[in-house]
């Protein structure tokens, strides 16, 4: 026996996971086979990597070091590799189905349909390629291909994640296992949208897009074709045979299917990838979290229970049993969809009923429903203003107001936030013109309130229309939640009030209140009303019930106010200057990346707050935004304030 054969290698495996209510959630894992002298550096590198994963901080890091005699290692050549480009996940899945068909899978679509289920396993799903029967001995865990590495890797990149090398290594091992027909894999890493199909016959075929960017969904399926009596040998090979994979080729670029590398294909989409990468680099890339329960004071989100400080369901009505029951009745009576626009297909009973109730709630003559608050703003502004008109718009108005202003082609005059002197001096300069003054009632990212009496006085003096967006004011401001006019004790209302059913009213949809002339005109000219299918009955009925509850139980509004005051007071005691006249508490951080980091840290600590960044707010004005609910318990809010203050202090120290 020569020294080479007697040399002992070590398999080093890392697994990081997070504690959840019902066990553990996998965060990241890695494995290498290295020489004894490289073990300590590798352990350090893997421990570091475990703590810096996009999915969050681990509660457990498990590192296992196991001796492997080199003589037991099977050396396998890497699979030949190629890459297929595609424009969309749908196209990527089609390419994958074609490849599976080519190696003899009879129903590739049925295999792909099981990817979601496979994604719930820690390991891979092992499927009979023909009957689609699941063959893993442990159906919860799946089977795990382990004890493998690239034969040649530079020691210095030992700890770095290399998706491609790891995938190539695993694919070569699995493709060479007895009776394995093919493998298909989609990464569960939200930032990694590629996948692959591999077999000895196909080689390793990378596919550019197999899921939406930011999606944590992924999965892995091994397809088996052979007698059941040989299954044990396959499992033994995949799970226990040490394998070193030799001569892994460089990762290829993506070619369009059937096209030469220079002819369009990948190139026409490259600008989007570049833009997304730039957003990531600036801390501006957005990711949607997966919510596993209805909105409430506490929710299940991405596998953990968190205190919800990131929803606009201020009064806890979205999941109220009475609201849901009324929606269910309407669904049964009127169907899932309304079937057409109001003007072409007609209005359902609940549409008119809700409009009458909203008008009376806001002390207006009439109201008109839109499908969202966004569409209400765009529809009203473009209907009222056009070329030659002038719109005075607060610098911090909501994006839907800004979009309405832009689409109207009127002249837009932006005045300093809540600065009525600035507004008046600008209005004076345009006196005599037809104009509209428009403002949020409660500013959605700052939580402060428009000085309505002053604004109405200026509108009156210069003969301008006034328009107020009460998205965050309805159900929040005023003793009975009627909004900003009640807040200031005004008898007069703005000329136009816009609102949404999707925040304190716990449903969805938008509305406009005003006089009968206005509403009649909007029915005839607001394009987002005319050219969009009417709301279905269920959300309309839900909003009707929510409005009834709000009127019968004004104590909900009082509880919301008390909770916000308590939360702000606790924050101030901890040295965070928090104040809010509404239910929105902005917590300035500054840099975009720090806001994201703070939000992630708090999420890991069980608090869900959103990180608000450009373009929602100005660059460098990133913040956490806490939205308080009437049904939060006082002690939960006090504890949350303490934890938030701690995180903000730590962030400040880091800068
Ligand atoms: C949320 C919001 C809107 C949009 O309402 P949707 O019903 O969600 O479309 C409009 N204006 C403001 C100020 C908002 O905060």
XYZ file of C-alpha atoms and ligand atoms in Angstrom:
670
model
C 0.000 0.000 0.000
C 1.509 3.343 -0.889
C 1.144 6.466 1.253
C -1.404 7.973 -1.120
C -3.876 5.180 -0.420
C -3.367 5.248 3.325
C -4.051 8.976 3.559
C -7.139 9.858 5.585
C -9.517 12.557 4.407
C -12.199 14.234 6.464
C -15.766 14.926 5.552
C -16.894 18.211 7.130
C -20.633 18.932 7.128
C -22.355 22.093 8.288
C -26.061 22.561 8.914
C -27.599 25.781 10.182
C -31.196 25.921 11.328
C -33.653 28.032 13.184
C -35.942 27.196 16.068
C -39.624 27.342 15.124
C -42.800 26.587 16.992
C -42.957 23.070 15.673
C -39.312 22.147 15.418
C -36.515 23.421 13.252
C -36.316 25.193 9.944
C -33.315 24.600 7.727
C -31.358 27.743 6.788
C -28.220 26.568 5.070
C -25.905 23.619 4.748
C -22.634 22.661 3.131
C -20.218 19.834 2.989
C -16.637 19.305 1.887
C -14.088 16.509 1.889
C -10.630 17.854 2.749
C -7.207 16.854 4.056
C -6.635 16.848 7.828
C -4.567 20.056 7.793
C -7.376 21.980 6.072
C -10.049 21.003 8.631
C -9.635 23.857 11.187
C -9.778 26.658 8.578
C -12.759 25.031 6.891
C -14.675 24.705 10.173
C -14.122 28.414 10.852
C -15.190 29.374 7.342
C -18.358 27.251 7.443
C -19.336 28.617 10.860
C -18.987 32.132 9.443
C -21.025 31.256 6.409
C -23.785 29.761 8.551
C -24.201 33.083 10.337
C -24.475 35.172 7.208
C -27.183 33.625 5.133
C -29.915 35.564 3.333
C -32.565 33.461 5.061
C -31.586 34.839 8.459
C -29.665 34.037 11.623
C -29.476 30.443 12.817
C -30.288 29.193 16.295
C -28.276 26.017 15.745
C -25.071 25.442 13.806
C -24.137 21.828 13.570
C -20.671 20.963 12.248
C -19.738 17.311 11.934
C -16.253 16.087 11.066
C -15.903 12.479 10.001
C -12.840 10.543 8.842
C -13.032 9.028 5.361
C -10.244 6.731 4.158
C -9.213 7.968 0.765
C -9.126 4.401 -0.502
C -12.907 4.258 0.058
C -13.477 7.304 -2.137
C -14.884 6.751 -5.576
C -13.492 9.165 -8.129
C -15.988 10.138 -10.823
C -15.621 12.439 -13.804
C -17.831 15.520 -13.789
C -20.857 15.508 -16.097
C -20.509 17.492 -19.295
C -22.291 20.779 -18.805
C -24.349 23.149 -20.914
C -26.742 25.975 -20.219
C -30.106 26.919 -21.673
C -31.400 30.441 -21.531
C -35.067 31.285 -21.193
C -37.155 34.373 -20.621
C -39.451 33.179 -17.872
C -39.936 30.474 -15.252
C -42.751 29.033 -17.397
C -40.370 28.623 -20.307
C -37.708 27.168 -17.987
C -40.148 24.551 -16.741
C -41.024 23.688 -20.343
C -37.354 23.150 -21.144
C -37.002 20.936 -18.079
C -40.034 18.884 -19.117
C -38.541 18.388 -22.603
C -35.269 17.145 -21.129
C -37.019 14.693 -18.822
C -39.041 13.405 -21.752
C -35.811 12.883 -23.668
C -34.426 10.477 -21.041
C -37.688 8.527 -21.110
C -39.809 10.041 -18.349
C -43.370 9.393 -19.526
C -45.142 12.197 -17.723
C -42.636 14.977 -17.047
C -45.405 17.485 -16.189
C -46.594 15.232 -13.380
C -43.017 15.086 -12.059
C -42.702 18.887 -12.158
C -46.038 19.201 -10.398
C -44.465 17.410 -7.427
C -41.657 19.997 -7.073
C -43.665 22.005 -4.555
C -44.077 18.959 -2.352
C -40.400 18.078 -2.789
C -39.532 21.590 -1.601
C -41.035 20.827 1.794
C -38.456 18.089 2.416
C -35.013 18.659 3.850
C -33.560 16.232 1.350
C -34.642 15.113 -2.091
C -37.742 13.253 -3.165
C -37.032 9.839 -4.685
C -39.702 9.018 -7.243
C -40.401 5.939 -9.282
C -40.052 7.450 -12.776
C -43.075 5.525 -14.048
C -45.584 5.097 -11.224
C -44.501 8.340 -9.478
C -44.614 6.413 -6.228
C -42.433 7.954 -3.537
C -39.598 5.671 -2.519
C -37.805 7.537 0.276
C -37.702 5.450 3.464
C -38.364 8.647 5.464
C -41.104 10.641 3.719
C -40.731 13.677 5.977
C -37.005 14.065 5.518
C -36.482 12.820 1.989
C -33.080 11.427 1.038
C -29.857 13.361 1.299
C -26.928 12.988 -1.052
C -23.875 13.374 1.157
C -20.186 12.524 1.354
C -19.054 14.176 -1.835
C -16.855 17.017 -2.998
C -14.945 18.294 -5.967
C -11.585 16.526 -6.168
C -9.755 19.725 -6.959
C -10.667 22.897 -5.071
C -8.463 25.704 -3.996
C -8.058 25.712 -0.207
C -8.742 29.490 -0.099
C -12.322 29.174 -1.347
C -13.106 26.427 1.128
C -15.725 28.364 3.039
C -17.255 30.325 0.179
C -20.610 29.284 -1.178
C -20.250 28.026 -4.684
C -23.685 26.930 -5.862
C -22.357 25.754 -9.168
C -19.541 23.586 -7.827
C -21.781 22.061 -5.184
C -24.507 21.327 -7.695
C -22.055 19.799 -10.174
C -20.632 17.563 -7.469
C -23.991 16.373 -6.263
C -25.332 15.893 -9.781
C -22.348 13.743 -10.816
C -22.762 11.537 -7.784
C -26.511 11.103 -8.161
C -26.372 10.557 -11.931
C -23.906 7.725 -11.313
C -25.988 6.023 -8.649
C -27.436 2.663 -9.698
C -30.890 2.878 -11.355
C -31.116 6.674 -11.247
C -32.656 7.929 -14.473
C -32.344 11.658 -13.934
C -32.379 14.425 -11.381
C -34.205 17.751 -11.433
C -33.424 20.585 -9.048
C -34.572 24.142 -8.369
C -32.616 26.057 -5.727
C -34.542 27.229 -2.667
C -32.215 30.242 -2.344
C -34.404 33.342 -3.002
C -31.572 35.029 -4.927
C -30.895 32.070 -7.176
C -33.472 31.386 -9.894
C -31.623 28.824 -11.981
C -32.185 25.099 -11.847
C -30.942 22.044 -13.660
C -31.778 18.661 -15.077
C -28.982 16.078 -14.938
C -28.393 12.502 -16.042
C -25.541 10.458 -17.444
C -27.134 10.763 -20.868
C -27.991 14.485 -20.818
C -25.081 15.652 -18.739
C -25.719 18.616 -16.512
C -28.113 21.085 -18.155
C -28.436 24.437 -16.406
C -31.681 26.308 -17.024
C -31.574 30.080 -16.580
C -34.943 30.622 -14.910
C -37.112 28.134 -13.128
C -38.868 30.334 -10.567
C -39.632 33.963 -9.796
C -36.788 36.023 -8.390
C -37.028 36.295 -4.605
C -39.053 33.121 -4.231
C -37.907 30.746 -1.491
C -39.631 27.834 -3.270
C -37.368 25.106 -4.602
C -36.971 21.376 -4.548
C -35.057 18.340 -5.722
C -36.318 15.078 -7.227
C -34.349 11.935 -8.100
C -36.070 9.649 -10.618
C -35.595 5.902 -10.108
C -36.236 3.171 -12.639
C -35.398 -0.356 -11.545
C -36.512 -3.247 -9.386
C -37.418 -2.488 -5.765
C -34.915 -5.109 -4.644
C -32.097 -2.825 -5.820
C -33.412 0.271 -4.088
C -31.257 -0.279 -0.992
C -28.092 -0.199 -3.100
C -29.142 3.106 -4.662
C -29.829 4.663 -1.270
C -26.554 3.386 0.099
C -24.625 4.871 -2.814
C -26.317 8.285 -2.575
C -26.215 8.588 1.188
C -23.054 6.795 2.226
C -20.536 6.293 -0.554
C -17.763 8.944 -0.466
C -17.302 10.455 -3.925
C -14.768 12.904 -5.307
C -15.726 14.527 -8.599
C -12.911 15.342 -10.958
C -12.369 18.029 -13.597
C -15.437 20.184 -13.059
C -15.624 22.460 -16.105
C -16.068 26.215 -15.788
C -19.665 27.392 -15.540
C -20.988 28.119 -19.009
C -22.978 31.226 -19.904
C -26.591 30.837 -20.925
C -27.272 30.339 -24.603
C -30.704 30.808 -26.039
C -32.158 27.422 -26.957
C -31.086 26.714 -30.518
C -29.478 30.121 -30.974
C -25.871 31.145 -31.295
C -24.487 33.071 -28.296
C -24.444 36.334 -30.248
C -28.001 36.286 -31.523
C -30.322 38.014 -29.062
C -31.485 35.353 -26.604
C -29.786 35.993 -23.298
C -28.691 39.438 -24.371
C -32.094 41.038 -24.633
C -32.812 40.293 -20.967
C -29.371 41.208 -19.659
C -30.410 44.785 -18.822
C -33.003 43.539 -16.346
C -30.499 41.332 -14.591
C -28.106 44.266 -14.393
C -30.775 46.513 -12.925
C -31.769 43.958 -10.325
C -28.127 43.444 -9.404
C -27.704 47.190 -9.009
C -30.730 47.286 -6.701
C -29.200 44.493 -4.609
C -25.897 46.360 -4.370
C -27.680 49.509 -3.159
C -29.815 47.695 -0.589
C -32.915 48.453 -2.668
C -33.854 44.985 -3.858
C -37.313 44.002 -2.629
C -38.293 40.596 -1.384
C -41.792 39.445 -0.558
C -42.168 37.516 2.662
C -44.481 34.526 2.732
C -47.388 35.060 5.132
C -48.935 31.882 6.502
C -51.883 33.277 8.424
C -54.572 35.965 8.400
C -53.553 39.388 9.689
C -53.740 39.622 13.473
C -51.654 40.949 16.374
C -49.446 37.885 15.972
C -49.023 36.026 12.708
C -47.136 33.104 11.255
C -44.728 34.323 8.638
C -42.046 32.227 6.952
C -42.241 29.540 9.577
C -42.157 31.683 12.701
C -44.619 33.442 14.914
C -44.060 37.196 14.933
C -45.723 40.289 16.367
C -47.198 42.005 13.319
C -46.196 45.682 13.162
C -46.319 45.819 9.375
C -49.977 45.738 8.369
C -52.602 48.432 7.890
C -55.368 46.307 9.407
C -55.373 48.770 12.315
C -58.652 47.756 13.932
C -58.280 43.997 13.578
C -61.240 43.717 11.205
C -59.659 41.758 8.339
C -60.000 38.488 10.224
C -63.104 39.366 12.259
C -65.597 36.479 12.262
C -68.588 38.749 11.489
C -66.786 40.409 8.593
C -65.822 37.054 7.136
C -69.336 35.654 7.584
C -70.899 38.594 5.740
C -68.351 38.206 2.917
C -69.109 34.483 2.735
C -72.844 35.156 2.450
C -72.263 37.637 -0.354
C -69.924 35.216 -2.098
C -72.606 32.531 -1.994
C -75.312 34.913 -3.180
C -73.469 36.806 -5.931
C -70.544 34.627 -6.994
C -66.785 35.017 -6.992
C -66.504 37.643 -9.701
C -68.723 40.564 -10.659
C -68.476 39.650 -14.337
C -67.915 43.101 -15.755
C -67.505 46.828 -15.279
C -70.357 48.628 -13.506
C -71.304 50.597 -16.602
C -71.474 47.568 -18.873
C -72.688 44.791 -16.586
C -74.544 46.647 -13.857
C -74.033 47.144 -10.145
C -74.818 44.584 -7.485
C -76.968 45.502 -4.505
C -74.006 45.651 -2.113
C -72.190 48.218 -4.324
C -74.935 50.801 -3.937
C -75.497 49.968 -0.286
C -71.820 50.477 0.576
C -71.680 53.751 -1.379
C -74.640 55.119 0.591
C -73.083 53.995 3.885
C -69.673 55.502 3.042
C -71.239 58.807 2.005
C -73.173 59.066 5.249
C -70.116 57.991 7.289
C -68.090 60.822 5.716
C -71.006 63.316 5.860
C -70.936 63.606 2.066
C -73.766 63.621 -0.486
C -72.504 60.672 -2.486
C -69.714 58.125 -2.905
C -68.284 55.978 -5.687
C -66.417 52.700 -5.337
C -63.180 51.980 -7.192
C -61.226 48.740 -7.197
C -58.363 50.112 -5.103
C -57.392 53.344 -3.419
C -54.647 53.637 -5.987
C -57.158 53.557 -8.819
C -59.425 56.018 -7.009
C -56.621 58.601 -6.797
C -55.527 58.159 -10.391
C -59.126 58.137 -11.642
C -60.233 61.253 -9.765
C -57.194 63.398 -10.482
C -57.123 62.590 -14.189
C -60.864 63.193 -14.434
C -60.698 66.578 -12.691
C -57.467 67.990 -14.099
C -55.971 68.237 -17.563
C -53.664 70.319 -19.674
C -53.775 73.982 -18.619
C -54.868 73.214 -15.045
C -52.601 73.387 -12.015
C -52.261 70.856 -9.168
C -50.665 71.744 -5.826
C -49.291 68.557 -4.336
C -47.570 67.977 -0.969
C -43.956 66.808 -1.374
C -44.668 63.622 0.587
C -47.932 62.617 -1.068
C -48.569 58.953 -1.792
C -47.340 57.459 -5.086
C -50.909 56.980 -6.342
C -51.503 60.749 -6.068
C -48.210 61.440 -7.826
C -49.121 59.020 -10.613
C -52.547 60.630 -11.002
C -50.924 64.071 -11.247
C -48.453 62.877 -13.880
C -51.099 61.168 -15.971
C -53.365 64.217 -15.896
C -50.826 66.340 -17.828
C -51.735 69.318 -15.652
C -48.982 71.569 -14.330
C -47.744 70.104 -11.046
C -46.603 72.462 -8.299
C -45.072 70.604 -5.377
C -45.144 72.430 -2.040
C -43.009 71.696 1.022
C -44.408 68.977 3.247
C -47.302 70.291 5.388
C -46.006 73.845 4.855
C -49.134 75.957 4.428
C -47.143 79.180 3.976
C -45.350 77.628 1.037
C -48.668 76.353 -0.340
C -50.278 79.768 -0.031
C -47.425 81.634 -1.691
C -47.512 79.175 -4.584
C -51.307 79.286 -4.858
C -51.157 83.092 -4.928
C -48.836 82.976 -7.924
C -51.408 80.900 -9.824
C -54.526 82.759 -8.619
C -57.358 82.756 -11.131
C -56.426 79.438 -12.704
C -58.489 76.288 -12.323
C -56.634 74.265 -9.715
C -56.647 71.391 -7.236
C -54.870 71.171 -3.888
C -54.223 67.558 -2.969
C -52.762 65.986 0.162
C -52.636 62.796 2.175
C -54.653 63.137 5.403
C -52.197 60.932 7.300
C -48.851 60.665 5.527
C -48.298 57.024 4.906
C -44.584 56.844 5.691
C -44.379 59.533 8.389
C -47.686 59.163 10.208
C -48.233 62.914 10.581
C -51.489 64.742 9.769
C -52.267 67.439 7.209
C -53.187 70.841 8.759
C -56.620 70.605 7.191
C -58.255 73.843 8.437
C -55.447 75.907 6.909
C -55.471 73.941 3.677
C -59.228 74.401 3.259
C -58.920 78.139 3.961
C -56.280 78.490 1.227
C -58.329 76.440 -1.241
C -61.317 78.667 -0.524
C -59.405 81.906 -0.836
C -57.971 81.017 -4.252
C -61.029 79.190 -5.575
C -59.239 75.858 -5.871
C -60.734 72.400 -5.351
C -59.468 70.535 -2.282
C -58.806 66.798 -2.233
C -57.732 64.708 0.769
C -56.649 61.063 0.711
C -57.821 59.416 3.926
C -56.278 55.969 3.339
C -54.635 55.951 6.792
C -57.135 58.299 8.453
C -60.412 56.396 8.088
C -60.975 54.324 11.230
C -57.961 55.980 12.845
C -58.444 59.755 13.227
C -61.295 61.415 15.133
C -63.206 60.144 18.154
C -65.297 57.778 16.032
C -62.750 57.141 13.289
C -64.465 59.328 10.701
C -61.183 60.846 9.645
C -59.298 64.100 9.499
C -62.299 66.476 9.521
C -63.506 64.908 12.764
C -59.938 65.053 14.107
C -59.990 68.857 13.741
C -63.665 69.187 14.743
C -64.535 70.695 11.375
C -68.058 70.856 10.006
C -66.718 71.536 6.494
C -65.264 68.629 4.529
C -62.793 68.782 1.636
C -64.392 68.920 -1.826
C -63.080 65.456 -2.600
C -62.317 62.726 -0.079
C -60.554 59.582 -1.253
C -60.335 56.489 0.883
C -59.558 52.818 0.812
C -61.394 49.782 2.131
C -58.085 47.938 2.433
C -56.657 49.442 5.600
C -58.661 49.981 8.808
C -61.762 48.549 7.094
C -59.973 45.245 6.636
C -61.174 44.498 3.101
C -60.092 45.776 -0.306
C -61.233 48.451 -2.709
C -61.158 52.234 -2.902
C -63.745 55.007 -2.808
C -64.349 58.674 -3.421
C -66.801 60.862 -1.472
C -68.094 64.265 -2.515
C -71.182 65.983 -3.842
C -73.614 64.368 -6.284
C -72.319 66.405 -9.211
C -68.778 65.151 -8.634
C -69.820 61.510 -8.362
C -72.045 61.679 -11.435
C -69.173 63.224 -13.381
C -66.672 60.577 -12.201
C -68.972 57.772 -13.376
C -68.760 59.354 -16.811
C -65.090 60.184 -16.990
C -62.837 58.418 -14.448
C -61.075 55.891 -16.662
C -59.986 53.594 -13.829
C -63.674 53.322 -12.876
C -65.009 52.897 -16.407
C -62.480 50.446 -17.809
C -62.069 47.997 -14.953
C -64.253 45.149 -13.738
C -66.281 46.038 -10.649
C -65.308 44.728 -7.235
C -66.877 41.368 -6.494
C -69.538 41.160 -3.810
C -67.444 39.542 -1.056
C -65.012 42.431 -0.364
C -67.883 44.934 -0.655
C -69.956 43.022 1.897
C -66.907 42.644 4.147
C -66.416 46.420 4.104
C -70.111 46.968 4.900
C -69.823 44.778 7.982
C -66.533 46.418 8.990
C -68.144 49.840 8.732
C -71.080 48.661 10.884
C -68.663 47.337 13.498
C -66.635 50.547 13.457
C -69.826 52.567 14.122
C -71.053 50.215 16.866
C -67.656 49.785 18.545
C -65.853 53.133 18.553
C -63.796 51.829 21.469
C -61.641 50.095 18.849
C -60.453 53.512 17.684
C -59.734 54.529 21.283
C -57.752 51.338 21.893
C -55.707 51.970 18.765
C -54.901 55.495 19.956
C -54.015 54.268 23.449
C -51.749 51.566 22.005
C -49.942 54.004 19.728
C -49.408 56.438 22.595
C -48.080 53.665 24.820
C -45.748 52.329 22.124
C -44.332 55.804 21.420
C -43.934 56.578 25.134
C -41.990 53.355 25.717
C -39.763 54.109 22.731
C -39.059 57.589 24.082
C -38.171 56.120 27.485
C -35.612 54.026 25.619
C -34.178 57.124 23.956
C -35.942 56.810 20.596
C -37.783 60.055 19.757
C -41.005 58.458 18.525
C -44.233 60.385 18.021
C -47.367 59.799 15.998
C -50.771 61.380 15.596
C -51.972 58.283 13.743
C -51.128 54.573 14.004
C -47.946 54.848 11.923
C -44.683 55.250 13.811
C -41.652 56.029 11.629
C -38.262 55.043 13.056
C -35.538 56.749 11.010
C -32.420 54.697 10.235
C -30.852 56.488 7.254
C -28.963 54.103 5.040
C -31.008 51.619 3.022
C -28.885 48.586 3.859
C -28.996 49.358 7.558
C -32.774 49.606 7.496
C -32.954 46.192 5.837
C -30.489 44.738 8.313
C -32.420 46.179 11.264
C -35.699 44.809 9.915
C -34.157 41.385 9.462
C -32.679 41.355 12.924
C -36.019 42.319 14.440
C -37.819 39.703 12.372
C -35.447 37.089 13.745
C -36.313 38.395 17.211
C -40.028 37.913 16.469
C -41.030 41.437 15.368
C -42.282 42.089 11.858
C -41.713 45.726 10.844
C -41.195 46.840 7.285
C -38.024 48.533 6.073
C -39.082 51.522 3.980
C -36.622 52.668 1.339
C -36.238 54.702 -1.818
C -38.292 55.284 -3.930
C -41.030 55.146 -1.259
C -39.024 57.728 0.706
C -35.993 59.841 -0.300
C -32.584 58.206 -0.673
C -30.748 58.124 2.652
C -34.038 58.536 4.556
C -34.668 54.811 4.957
C -36.570 53.848 8.050
C -38.411 51.172 9.891
C -42.146 51.714 9.913
C -44.176 50.349 12.781
C -47.952 50.145 12.360
C -49.799 49.660 15.635
C -53.083 47.713 15.933
C -56.009 48.084 18.306
C -55.690 44.420 19.283
C -52.020 44.488 20.280
C -51.577 43.865 23.996
C -49.878 46.630 25.971
C -47.108 44.423 27.297
C -46.349 43.107 23.798
C -45.926 46.668 22.562
C -43.757 47.619 25.537
C -41.484 44.640 24.946
C -41.373 45.383 21.218
C -40.375 48.996 21.919
C -37.525 47.813 24.139
C -36.239 45.396 21.501
C -36.558 47.937 18.671
C -34.679 50.585 20.660
C -31.905 48.083 21.330
C -31.563 47.271 17.631
C -31.565 50.947 16.652
C -28.818 51.645 19.222
C -26.728 48.794 17.847
C -27.211 50.090 14.296
C -26.032 53.534 15.349
C -22.916 52.071 16.975
C -22.029 50.208 13.788
C -21.943 53.345 11.661
C -52.458 52.610 0.650
C -52.680 53.948 0.129
C -53.351 54.143 -1.083
C -53.752 52.998 -1.960
O -54.830 52.287 -1.475
P -55.052 50.777 -1.979
O -56.461 50.500 -1.705
O -54.126 49.939 -1.208
O -54.712 50.765 -3.439
C -53.610 55.428 -1.483
N -53.192 56.480 -0.741
C -52.523 56.335 0.403
C -52.105 57.539 1.181
C -52.228 55.067 0.869
O -51.524 54.906 1.987
